[in-house]
Amino acid sequence: MAGVLRVMEVLSNDARTELQKAFPPFTPDEEPGDAARLKAREPIARAFSPERVRAMNAELTATISALLDRLDQRGPGDLMTAVGRPLPIHGKALALGFRDEDLPALVDGAYALSVLSSAGASLDGAKQLELAGAVVPYQRLLTDYVTERIASPGTDLISQIVTAVQDGGSTHTAAVARTTVETLIALIGAGQSTTTSSLGLAVHRLLSDGASWRALAANPGLAPQAVEELLRLDSPIQALSRRTTCPVTLGGAELESGTNVMAVFASANRDEAEFGDSDSLRIRRTPNRHLTFGHGPRSCVGMHLARRLLSGAIGELAQRFPDLRPSGEKALRLWPGMHRLVRALDVEW
Ligand code: HEM
């Protein structure tokens, strides 16, 4: 969350003033402390473990099918609006206990915040203000959920985060509410543009390589393996920065403690020593030890859900829309910036 707020510092004054309505600074009473913030993250990893994602299998299949029904009903157009943008929120809705009627507002708010935090500085003032305006009701809606769960706890992940924040020593009700909302915003944000963009980049690459798309249409069971290869080739997060905490030798270079390092996942994913013919799409590639979700103890906690959502969506898309194709020469459009964040993918069939 702190990262998201730091990114906001580069926005126009008007956009920042608007966002202040959603993110006023913590008052001294509300400041939760590091223990509570760290504790808040614990239930998240449990909620999206491989076992919990498997237990949600039937609901996730139904969620994906409903989004593809929507694409079918809308007809040719932007795949991101119909499927890619709602997919991550709809996929988390069961764990978080979101009500169906709130999903459109949650999708719009999460999407606006993800664009502002990743591409905001490259947008003009009017666009920044429009997006900031969509973030405020989103934050208020999340606050309403958290307030309800504080008053009447349930078994969902929001209730578990509330309990974890309280266990972390934060007892002031306003502090518990703020910390839980910020944890939710960070959780939803981490899975939003990443999953949306992965779907867009993967479908575009498959459609550009007709043979792989036809293979998936004939055998959607190939989707989980294909998704690993698609994630390897088109990592939405290209790189993240790190700081060494002790002297280390990395790729032959000796680095002192405290050195800033840019870990370029996208480059590692094309390392010829690890991936033969690394620029080519091979949907049956095994092994496929890509770094698109990071690596080690801080790797992506949502990777099992992301894999399930992407393979489910791509497999069913290929089966139901075997004639899918990009529409127009600039069908795939990205937001400006270092990462590969998809704005639109126009398709027809
Ligand atoms: C294709 C989709 C996704 C990609 C490519 C992706 C990628 C990543 C990467 C590269 C990291 C950082 C790892 C590191 O620091 O080494 C990360 C962290 C994280 N991801 Fe994902 N992610 C995806 C989907 C999701 C989903 C669906 C969720 C939520 C269920 C999620 C939740 C998180 C969280 C909570 C973190 C930790 C953030 C932090 O430590 O500040 N991600 N993800």
GROMACS .gro file of C-alpha atoms and ligand atoms in nm:
model
  392
    1MET     CA    1   0.000   0.000   0.000
    2ALA     CA    2   0.278   0.239   0.087
    3GLY     CA    3   0.410   0.170  -0.264
    4VAL     CA    4   0.077   0.264  -0.421
    5LEU     CA    5   0.063   0.586  -0.221
    6ARG     CA    6   0.420   0.681  -0.315
    7VAL     CA    7   0.330   0.639  -0.683
    8MET     CA    8   0.040   0.877  -0.625
    9GLU     CA    9   0.288   1.154  -0.532
   10VAL     CA   10   0.363   1.205  -0.902
   11LEU     CA   11  -0.001   1.276  -0.992
   12SER     CA   12  -0.153   1.622  -1.055
   13ASN     CA   13  -0.263   1.831  -0.754
   14ASP     CA   14  -0.630   1.788  -0.848
   15ALA     CA   15  -0.600   1.410  -0.869
   16ARG     CA   16  -0.416   1.393  -0.537
   17THR     CA   17  -0.675   1.616  -0.368
   18GLU     CA   18  -0.948   1.385  -0.498
   19LEU     CA   19  -0.758   1.077  -0.374
   20GLN     CA   20  -0.713   1.237  -0.031
   21LYS     CA   21  -1.087   1.183   0.012
   22ALA     CA   22  -1.011   0.811  -0.016
   23PHE     CA   23  -0.671   0.806   0.152
   24PRO     CA   24  -0.651   1.076   0.422
   25PRO     CA   25  -0.333   1.034   0.625
   26PHE     CA   26  -0.366   0.811   0.935
   27THR     CA   27  -0.432   1.016   1.251
   28PRO     CA   28  -0.196   0.926   1.542
   29ASP     CA   29  -0.484   0.724   1.700
   30GLU     CA   30  -0.536   0.525   1.381
   31GLU     CA   31  -0.170   0.441   1.318
   32PRO     CA   32  -0.174   0.060   1.350
   33GLY     CA   33   0.200  -0.016   1.378
   34ASP     CA   34   0.409  -0.266   1.184
   35ALA     CA   35   0.303  -0.572   1.387
   36ALA     CA   36  -0.063  -0.525   1.297
   37ARG     CA   37   0.020  -0.453   0.933
   38LEU     CA   38   0.231  -0.768   0.904
   39LYS     CA   39  -0.025  -0.980   1.090
   40ALA     CA   40  -0.292  -0.860   0.845
   41ARG     CA   41  -0.113  -1.042   0.562
   42GLU     CA   42  -0.113  -1.384   0.728
   43PRO     CA   43  -0.469  -1.498   0.645
   44ILE     CA   44  -0.423  -1.398   0.280
   45ALA     CA   45  -0.169  -1.670   0.202
   46ARG     CA   46  -0.396  -1.929   0.368
   47ALA     CA   47  -0.703  -1.811   0.175
   48PHE     CA   48  -0.533  -1.861  -0.163
   49SER     CA   49  -0.336  -2.180  -0.088
   50PRO     CA   50  -0.350  -2.460  -0.351
   51GLU     CA   51  -0.598  -2.655  -0.133
   52ARG     CA   52  -0.833  -2.358  -0.089
   53VAL     CA   53  -0.822  -2.276  -0.460
   54ARG     CA   54  -0.902  -2.642  -0.541
   55ALA     CA   55  -1.191  -2.631  -0.293
   56MET     CA   56  -1.339  -2.338  -0.489
   57ASN     CA   57  -1.313  -2.525  -0.819
   58ALA     CA   58  -1.684  -2.551  -0.901
   59GLU     CA   59  -1.753  -2.187  -0.813
   60LEU     CA   60  -1.455  -2.066  -1.015
   61THR     CA   61  -1.568  -2.268  -1.319
   62ALA     CA   62  -1.914  -2.110  -1.289
   63THR     CA   63  -1.761  -1.762  -1.249
   64ILE     CA   64  -1.552  -1.799  -1.563
   65SER     CA   65  -1.840  -1.943  -1.767
   66ALA     CA   66  -2.062  -1.651  -1.665
   67LEU     CA   67  -1.802  -1.400  -1.789
   68LEU     CA   68  -1.771  -1.584  -2.121
   69ASP     CA   69  -2.153  -1.586  -2.149
   70ARG     CA   70  -2.129  -1.210  -2.118
   71LEU     CA   71  -1.874  -1.196  -2.401
   72ASP     CA   72  -2.105  -1.409  -2.614
   73GLN     CA   73  -2.402  -1.180  -2.545
   74ARG     CA   74  -2.207  -0.859  -2.609
   75GLY     CA   75  -2.055  -0.986  -2.934
   76PRO     CA   76  -1.726  -0.874  -3.093
   77GLY     CA   77  -1.541  -0.599  -2.902
   78ASP     CA   78  -1.290  -0.551  -2.621
   79LEU     CA   79  -1.211  -0.880  -2.443
   80MET     CA   80  -1.068  -0.688  -2.147
   81THR     CA   81  -1.394  -0.504  -2.071
   82ALA     CA   82  -1.604  -0.820  -2.097
   83VAL     CA   83  -1.371  -1.073  -1.931
   84GLY     CA   84  -1.018  -0.955  -1.843
   85ARG     CA   85  -1.103  -0.671  -1.605
   86PRO     CA   86  -1.379  -0.844  -1.405
   87LEU     CA   87  -1.194  -1.179  -1.387
   88PRO     CA   88  -0.965  -1.106  -1.087
   89ILE     CA   89  -1.236  -0.949  -0.864
   90HIS     CA   90  -1.497  -1.209  -0.955
   91GLY     CA   91  -1.235  -1.479  -0.885
   92LYS     CA   92  -1.169  -1.341  -0.533
   93ALA     CA   93  -1.533  -1.261  -0.453
   94LEU     CA   94  -1.609  -1.594  -0.288
   95ALA     CA   95  -1.308  -1.580  -0.054
   96LEU     CA   96  -1.375  -1.215   0.035
   97GLY     CA   97  -1.752  -1.250   0.072
   98PHE     CA   98  -1.839  -0.977  -0.182
   99ARG     CA   99  -2.206  -0.953  -0.281
  100ASP     CA  100  -2.287  -1.001  -0.652
  101GLU     CA  101  -2.454  -0.660  -0.681
  102ASP     CA  102  -2.133  -0.485  -0.567
  103LEU     CA  103  -1.906  -0.651  -0.821
  104PRO     CA  104  -1.942  -0.391  -1.103
  105ALA     CA  105  -1.846  -0.104  -0.867
  106LEU     CA  106  -1.555  -0.306  -0.724
  107VAL     CA  107  -1.426  -0.388  -1.074
  108ASP     CA  108  -1.443  -0.022  -1.182
  109GLY     CA  109  -1.269   0.105  -0.869
  110ALA     CA  110  -0.994  -0.158  -0.866
  111TYR     CA  111  -0.931  -0.100  -1.234
  112ALA     CA  112  -0.911   0.281  -1.193
  113LEU     CA  113  -0.664   0.246  -0.905
  114SER     CA  114  -0.449  -0.003  -1.095
  115VAL     CA  115  -0.422   0.230  -1.395
  116LEU     CA  116  -0.345   0.532  -1.173
  117SER     CA  117  -0.076   0.347  -0.979
  118SER     CA  118   0.096   0.196  -1.281
  119ALA     CA  119   0.047   0.452  -1.560
  120GLY     CA  120  -0.095   0.759  -1.384
  121ALA     CA  121   0.208   0.985  -1.434
  122SER     CA  122   0.187   0.940  -1.814
  123LEU     CA  123  -0.180   1.044  -1.832
  124ASP     CA  124  -0.314   1.399  -1.871
  125GLY     CA  125  -0.465   1.581  -1.571
  126ALA     CA  126  -0.827   1.527  -1.681
  127LYS     CA  127  -0.780   1.149  -1.713
  128GLN     CA  128  -0.600   1.133  -1.377
  129LEU     CA  129  -0.888   1.321  -1.212
  130GLU     CA  130  -1.149   1.096  -1.374
  131LEU     CA  131  -0.971   0.783  -1.248
  132ALA     CA  132  -0.918   0.932  -0.900
  133GLY     CA  133  -1.292   1.006  -0.890
  134ALA     CA  134  -1.363   0.635  -0.946
  135VAL     CA  135  -1.126   0.530  -0.664
  136VAL     CA  136  -1.310   0.723  -0.389
  137PRO     CA  137  -1.641   0.527  -0.400
  138TYR     CA  138  -1.439   0.205  -0.425
  139GLN     CA  139  -1.257   0.280  -0.103
  140ARG     CA  140  -1.586   0.374   0.064
  141LEU     CA  141  -1.749   0.051  -0.048
  142LEU     CA  142  -1.459  -0.151   0.095
  143THR     CA  143  -1.486   0.052   0.417
  144ASP     CA  144  -1.857  -0.040   0.439
  145TYR     CA  145  -1.769  -0.409   0.408
  146VAL     CA  146  -1.502  -0.383   0.676
  147THR     CA  147  -1.731  -0.188   0.912
  148GLU     CA  148  -1.997  -0.460   0.872
  149ARG     CA  149  -1.746  -0.736   0.946
  150ILE     CA  150  -1.613  -0.557   1.257
  151ALA     CA  151  -1.970  -0.530   1.388
  152SER     CA  152  -2.068  -0.880   1.281
  153PRO     CA  153  -1.774  -1.110   1.200
  154GLY     CA  154  -1.819  -1.400   0.960
  155THR     CA  155  -1.586  -1.670   0.825
  156ASP     CA  156  -1.474  -1.483   0.511
  157LEU     CA  157  -1.127  -1.342   0.446
  158ILE     CA  158  -1.226  -0.984   0.537
  159SER     CA  159  -1.331  -1.104   0.884
  160GLN     CA  160  -1.005  -1.300   0.916
  161ILE     CA  161  -0.800  -0.990   0.828
  162VAL     CA  162  -0.992  -0.788   1.090
  163THR     CA  163  -0.910  -1.052   1.354
  164ALA     CA  164  -0.544  -1.064   1.247
  165VAL     CA  165  -0.510  -0.684   1.274
  166GLN     CA  166  -0.662  -0.698   1.624
  167ASP     CA  167  -0.425  -0.985   1.717
  168GLY     CA  168  -0.139  -0.765   1.594
  169GLY     CA  169  -0.216  -0.525   1.878
  170SER     CA  170  -0.437  -0.273   1.699
  171THR     CA  171  -0.746  -0.219   1.913
  172HIS     CA  172  -0.876   0.124   1.807
  173THR     CA  173  -1.179   0.049   1.584
  174ALA     CA  174  -1.091   0.317   1.330
  175ALA     CA  175  -0.734   0.185   1.308
  176VAL     CA  176  -0.856  -0.172   1.257
  177ALA     CA  177  -1.091  -0.052   0.983
  178ARG     CA  178  -0.827   0.157   0.803
  179THR     CA  179  -0.561  -0.113   0.820
  180THR     CA  180  -0.803  -0.378   0.692
  181VAL     CA  181  -0.918  -0.156   0.404
  182GLU     CA  182  -0.559  -0.080   0.306
  183THR     CA  183  -0.470  -0.450   0.321
  184LEU     CA  184  -0.768  -0.527   0.097
  185ILE     CA  185  -0.671  -0.256  -0.149
  186ALA     CA  186  -0.316  -0.394  -0.166
  187LEU     CA  187  -0.444  -0.750  -0.208
  188ILE     CA  188  -0.693  -0.661  -0.479
  189GLY     CA  189  -0.441  -0.431  -0.650
  190ALA     CA  190  -0.170  -0.697  -0.661
  191GLY     CA  191  -0.401  -0.932  -0.852
  192GLN     CA  192  -0.579  -0.679  -1.072
  193SER     CA  193  -0.375  -0.548  -1.366
  194THR     CA  194  -0.146  -0.854  -1.344
  195THR     CA  195  -0.422  -1.108  -1.407
  196THR     CA  196  -0.610  -0.886  -1.655
  197SER     CA  197  -0.293  -0.819  -1.854
  198SER     CA  198  -0.182  -1.181  -1.847
  199LEU     CA  199  -0.512  -1.285  -1.999
  200GLY     CA  200  -0.489  -1.021  -2.273
  201LEU     CA  201  -0.124  -1.091  -2.357
  202ALA     CA  202  -0.180  -1.469  -2.352
  203VAL     CA  203  -0.487  -1.463  -2.576
  204HIS     CA  204  -0.320  -1.222  -2.818
  205ARG     CA  205  -0.011  -1.442  -2.842
  206LEU     CA  206  -0.218  -1.757  -2.893
  207LEU     CA  207  -0.430  -1.592  -3.163
  208SER     CA  208  -0.114  -1.474  -3.339
  209ASP     CA  209   0.004  -1.835  -3.342
  210GLY     CA  210  -0.294  -2.015  -3.497
  211ALA     CA  211  -0.159  -2.368  -3.439
  212SER     CA  212  -0.144  -2.329  -3.058
  213TRP     CA  213  -0.494  -2.181  -3.048
  214ARG     CA  214  -0.630  -2.471  -3.256
  215ALA     CA  215  -0.451  -2.723  -3.031
  216LEU     CA  216  -0.618  -2.567  -2.724
  217ALA     CA  217  -0.958  -2.555  -2.893
  218ALA     CA  218  -0.929  -2.929  -2.967
  219ASN     CA  219  -0.787  -3.009  -2.623
  220PRO     CA  220  -0.868  -2.745  -2.353
  221GLY     CA  221  -0.700  -2.977  -2.100
  222LEU     CA  222  -0.369  -2.840  -2.232
  223ALA     CA  223  -0.453  -2.498  -2.085
  224PRO     CA  224  -0.270  -2.527  -1.747
  225GLN     CA  225   0.058  -2.620  -1.918
  226ALA     CA  226   0.008  -2.360  -2.193
  227VAL     CA  227  -0.054  -2.090  -1.931
  228GLU     CA  228   0.292  -2.149  -1.778
  229GLU     CA  229   0.450  -2.090  -2.119
  230LEU     CA  230   0.234  -1.785  -2.188
  231LEU     CA  231   0.326  -1.638  -1.848
  232ARG     CA  232   0.693  -1.703  -1.922
  233LEU     CA  233   0.687  -1.528  -2.260
  234ASP     CA  234   0.472  -1.231  -2.158
  235SER     CA  235   0.537  -1.142  -1.797
  236PRO     CA  236   0.308  -0.844  -1.715
  237ILE     CA  237   0.545  -0.737  -1.435
  238GLN     CA  238   0.873  -0.697  -1.621
  239ALA     CA  239   1.095  -0.626  -1.319
  240LEU     CA  240   1.098  -0.532  -0.950
  241SER     CA  241   1.371  -0.363  -0.748
  242ARG     CA  242   1.549  -0.526  -0.455
  243ARG     CA  243   1.821  -0.423  -0.207
  244THR     CA  244   2.093  -0.666  -0.096
  245THR     CA  245   2.108  -0.720   0.282
  246CYS     CA  246   2.459  -0.875   0.281
  247PRO     CA  247   2.755  -0.893   0.037
  248VAL     CA  248   2.659  -1.123  -0.250
  249THR     CA  249   2.800  -1.244  -0.584
  250LEU     CA  250   2.535  -1.232  -0.852
  251GLY     CA  251   2.600  -1.338  -1.211
  252GLY     CA  252   2.975  -1.290  -1.149
  253ALA     CA  253   2.932  -0.936  -1.007
  254GLU     CA  254   3.029  -0.872  -0.644
  255LEU     CA  255   2.768  -0.657  -0.474
  256GLU     CA  256   2.807  -0.488  -0.136
  257SER     CA  257   2.534  -0.499   0.125
  258GLY     CA  258   2.277  -0.227   0.055
  259THR     CA  259   2.312  -0.235  -0.325
  260ASN     CA  260   1.997  -0.165  -0.527
  261VAL     CA  261   1.931  -0.441  -0.781
  262MET     CA  262   1.669  -0.451  -1.053
  263ALA     CA  263   1.546  -0.810  -1.085
  264VAL     CA  264   1.425  -0.828  -1.445
  265PHE     CA  265   1.195  -1.131  -1.441
  266ALA     CA  266   1.111  -1.089  -1.810
  267SER     CA  267   1.477  -1.120  -1.907
  268ALA     CA  268   1.535  -1.425  -1.684
  269ASN     CA  269   1.231  -1.583  -1.849
  270ARG     CA  270   1.414  -1.573  -2.184
  271ASP     CA  271   1.747  -1.707  -2.056
  272GLU     CA  272   1.863  -1.949  -2.328
  273ALA     CA  273   2.057  -2.153  -2.069
  274GLU     CA  274   1.725  -2.238  -1.903
  275PHE     CA  275   1.472  -2.217  -2.188
  276GLY     CA  276   1.583  -2.348  -2.527
  277ASP     CA  277   1.443  -2.152  -2.824
  278SER     CA  278   1.331  -1.905  -2.559
  279ASP     CA  279   1.154  -1.657  -2.790
  280SER     CA  280   0.921  -1.926  -2.925
  281LEU     CA  281   0.584  -2.032  -2.787
  282ARG     CA  282   0.584  -2.402  -2.700
  283ILE     CA  283   0.264  -2.471  -2.511
  284ARG     CA  284   0.387  -2.815  -2.396
  285ARG     CA  285   0.726  -2.688  -2.264
  286THR     CA  286   0.846  -2.892  -1.962
  287PRO     CA  287   1.000  -2.803  -1.725
  288ASN     CA  288   0.904  -2.438  -1.724
  289ARG     CA  289   1.064  -2.270  -1.422
  290HIS     CA  290   0.970  -1.912  -1.511
  291LEU     CA  291   0.991  -1.622  -1.263
  292THR     CA  292   0.671  -1.440  -1.355
  293PHE     CA  293   0.536  -1.478  -0.999
  294GLY     CA  294   0.874  -1.392  -0.843
  295HIS     CA  295   1.064  -1.648  -0.639
  296GLY     CA  296   1.119  -1.746  -0.277
  297PRO     CA  297   0.938  -1.642   0.042
  298ARG     CA  298   0.807  -1.314  -0.105
  299SER     CA  299   0.675  -1.470  -0.426
  300CYS     CA  300   0.316  -1.404  -0.534
  301VAL     CA  301   0.060  -1.535  -0.282
  302GLY     CA  302  -0.211  -1.528  -0.549
  303MET     CA  303  -0.030  -1.749  -0.800
  304HIS     CA  304  -0.253  -2.054  -0.750
  305LEU     CA  305  -0.569  -1.850  -0.800
  306ALA     CA  306  -0.415  -1.666  -1.098
  307ARG     CA  307  -0.318  -1.994  -1.265
  308ARG     CA  308  -0.667  -2.137  -1.208
  309LEU     CA  309  -0.841  -1.827  -1.345
  310LEU     CA  310  -0.615  -1.799  -1.649
  311SER     CA  311  -0.618  -2.165  -1.747
  312GLY     CA  312  -0.995  -2.186  -1.691
  313ALA     CA  313  -1.063  -1.875  -1.899
  314ILE     CA  314  -0.823  -1.961  -2.181
  315GLY     CA  315  -0.933  -2.326  -2.205
  316GLU     CA  316  -1.302  -2.240  -2.214
  317LEU     CA  317  -1.245  -1.945  -2.449
  318ALA     CA  318  -1.064  -2.169  -2.700
  319GLN     CA  319  -1.334  -2.435  -2.676
  320ARG     CA  320  -1.630  -2.199  -2.708
  321PHE     CA  321  -1.478  -1.948  -2.951
  322PRO     CA  322  -1.246  -2.152  -3.177
  323ASP     CA  323  -1.275  -1.886  -3.452
  324LEU     CA  324  -1.168  -1.602  -3.222
  325ARG     CA  325  -0.929  -1.355  -3.389
  326PRO     CA  326  -0.783  -1.009  -3.317
  327SER     CA  327  -0.998  -0.738  -3.468
  328GLY     CA  328  -0.805  -0.472  -3.661
  329GLU     CA  329  -0.432  -0.402  -3.684
  330LYS     CA  330  -0.401  -0.242  -3.339
  331ALA     CA  331  -0.624  -0.490  -3.158
  332LEU     CA  332  -0.389  -0.508  -2.858
  333ARG     CA  333  -0.328  -0.178  -2.679
  334LEU     CA  334  -0.109  -0.129  -2.370
  335TRP     CA  335  -0.095   0.144  -2.106
  336PRO     CA  336   0.231   0.344  -2.121
  337GLY     CA  337   0.501   0.246  -1.870
  338MET     CA  338   0.766  -0.012  -1.788
  339HIS     CA  339   0.528  -0.305  -1.730
  340ARG     CA  340   0.311  -0.469  -1.994
  341LEU     CA  341  -0.035  -0.364  -1.880
  342VAL     CA  342  -0.313  -0.426  -2.128
  343ARG     CA  343  -0.567  -0.153  -2.193
  344ALA     CA  344  -0.773  -0.331  -2.460
  345LEU     CA  345  -0.777  -0.635  -2.685
  346ASP     CA  346  -1.038  -0.614  -2.960
  347VAL     CA  347  -1.159  -0.952  -3.080
  348GLU     CA  348  -1.415  -1.092  -3.322
  349TRP     CA  349  -1.533  -1.439  -3.424
  350HEM     C1  350  -0.089  -1.345  -1.360
  350HEM     C2  351  -0.120  -1.283  -1.248
  350HEM     C3  352  -0.019  -1.240  -1.145
  350HEM     C4  353   0.113  -1.211  -1.159
  350HEM     C5  354   0.196  -1.214  -1.286
  350HEM     C6  355   0.163  -1.174  -1.028
  350HEM     C7  356   0.293  -1.140  -1.001
  350HEM     C8  357   0.341  -1.106  -0.878
  350HEM     C9  358   0.478  -1.070  -0.849
  350HEM    C10  359   0.591  -1.065  -0.950
  350HEM    C11  360   0.484  -1.041  -0.717
  350HEM    C12  361   0.607  -0.993  -0.640
  350HEM    C13  362   0.691  -1.110  -0.598
  350HEM    C14  363   0.819  -1.062  -0.538
  350HEM     O1  364   0.819  -0.958  -0.469
  350HEM     O2  365   0.919  -1.128  -0.562
  350HEM    C15  366   0.352  -1.058  -0.661
  350HEM    C16  367   0.320  -1.036  -0.528
  350HEM    C17  368   0.192  -1.048  -0.478
  350HEM     N1  369   0.081  -1.093  -0.544
  350HEM    FE1  370   0.072  -1.150  -0.738
  350HEM     N2  371   0.058  -1.180  -0.938
  350HEM    C18  372  -0.055  -1.222  -1.005
  350HEM    C19  373  -0.179  -1.244  -0.952
  350HEM    C20  374  -0.213  -1.226  -0.821
  350HEM    C21  375  -0.343  -1.252  -0.763
  350HEM    C22  376  -0.465  -1.308  -0.839
  350HEM    C23  377  -0.338  -1.216  -0.632
  350HEM    C24  378  -0.444  -1.221  -0.526
  350HEM    C25  379  -0.519  -1.326  -0.503
  350HEM    C26  380  -0.202  -1.169  -0.607
  350HEM    C27  381  -0.156  -1.126  -0.484
  350HEM    C28  382  -0.026  -1.089  -0.458
  350HEM    C29  383   0.018  -1.038  -0.330
  350HEM    C30  384  -0.071  -1.014  -0.208
  350HEM    C31  385   0.154  -1.013  -0.343
  350HEM    C32  386   0.248  -0.961  -0.235
  350HEM    C33  387   0.254  -0.814  -0.247
  350HEM    C34  388   0.356  -0.761  -0.146
  350HEM     O3  389   0.431  -0.839  -0.089
  350HEM     O4  390   0.355  -0.640  -0.131
  350HEM     N3  391  -0.130  -1.177  -0.723
  350HEM     N4  392   0.266  -1.099  -0.759
   0.00000   0.00000   0.00000
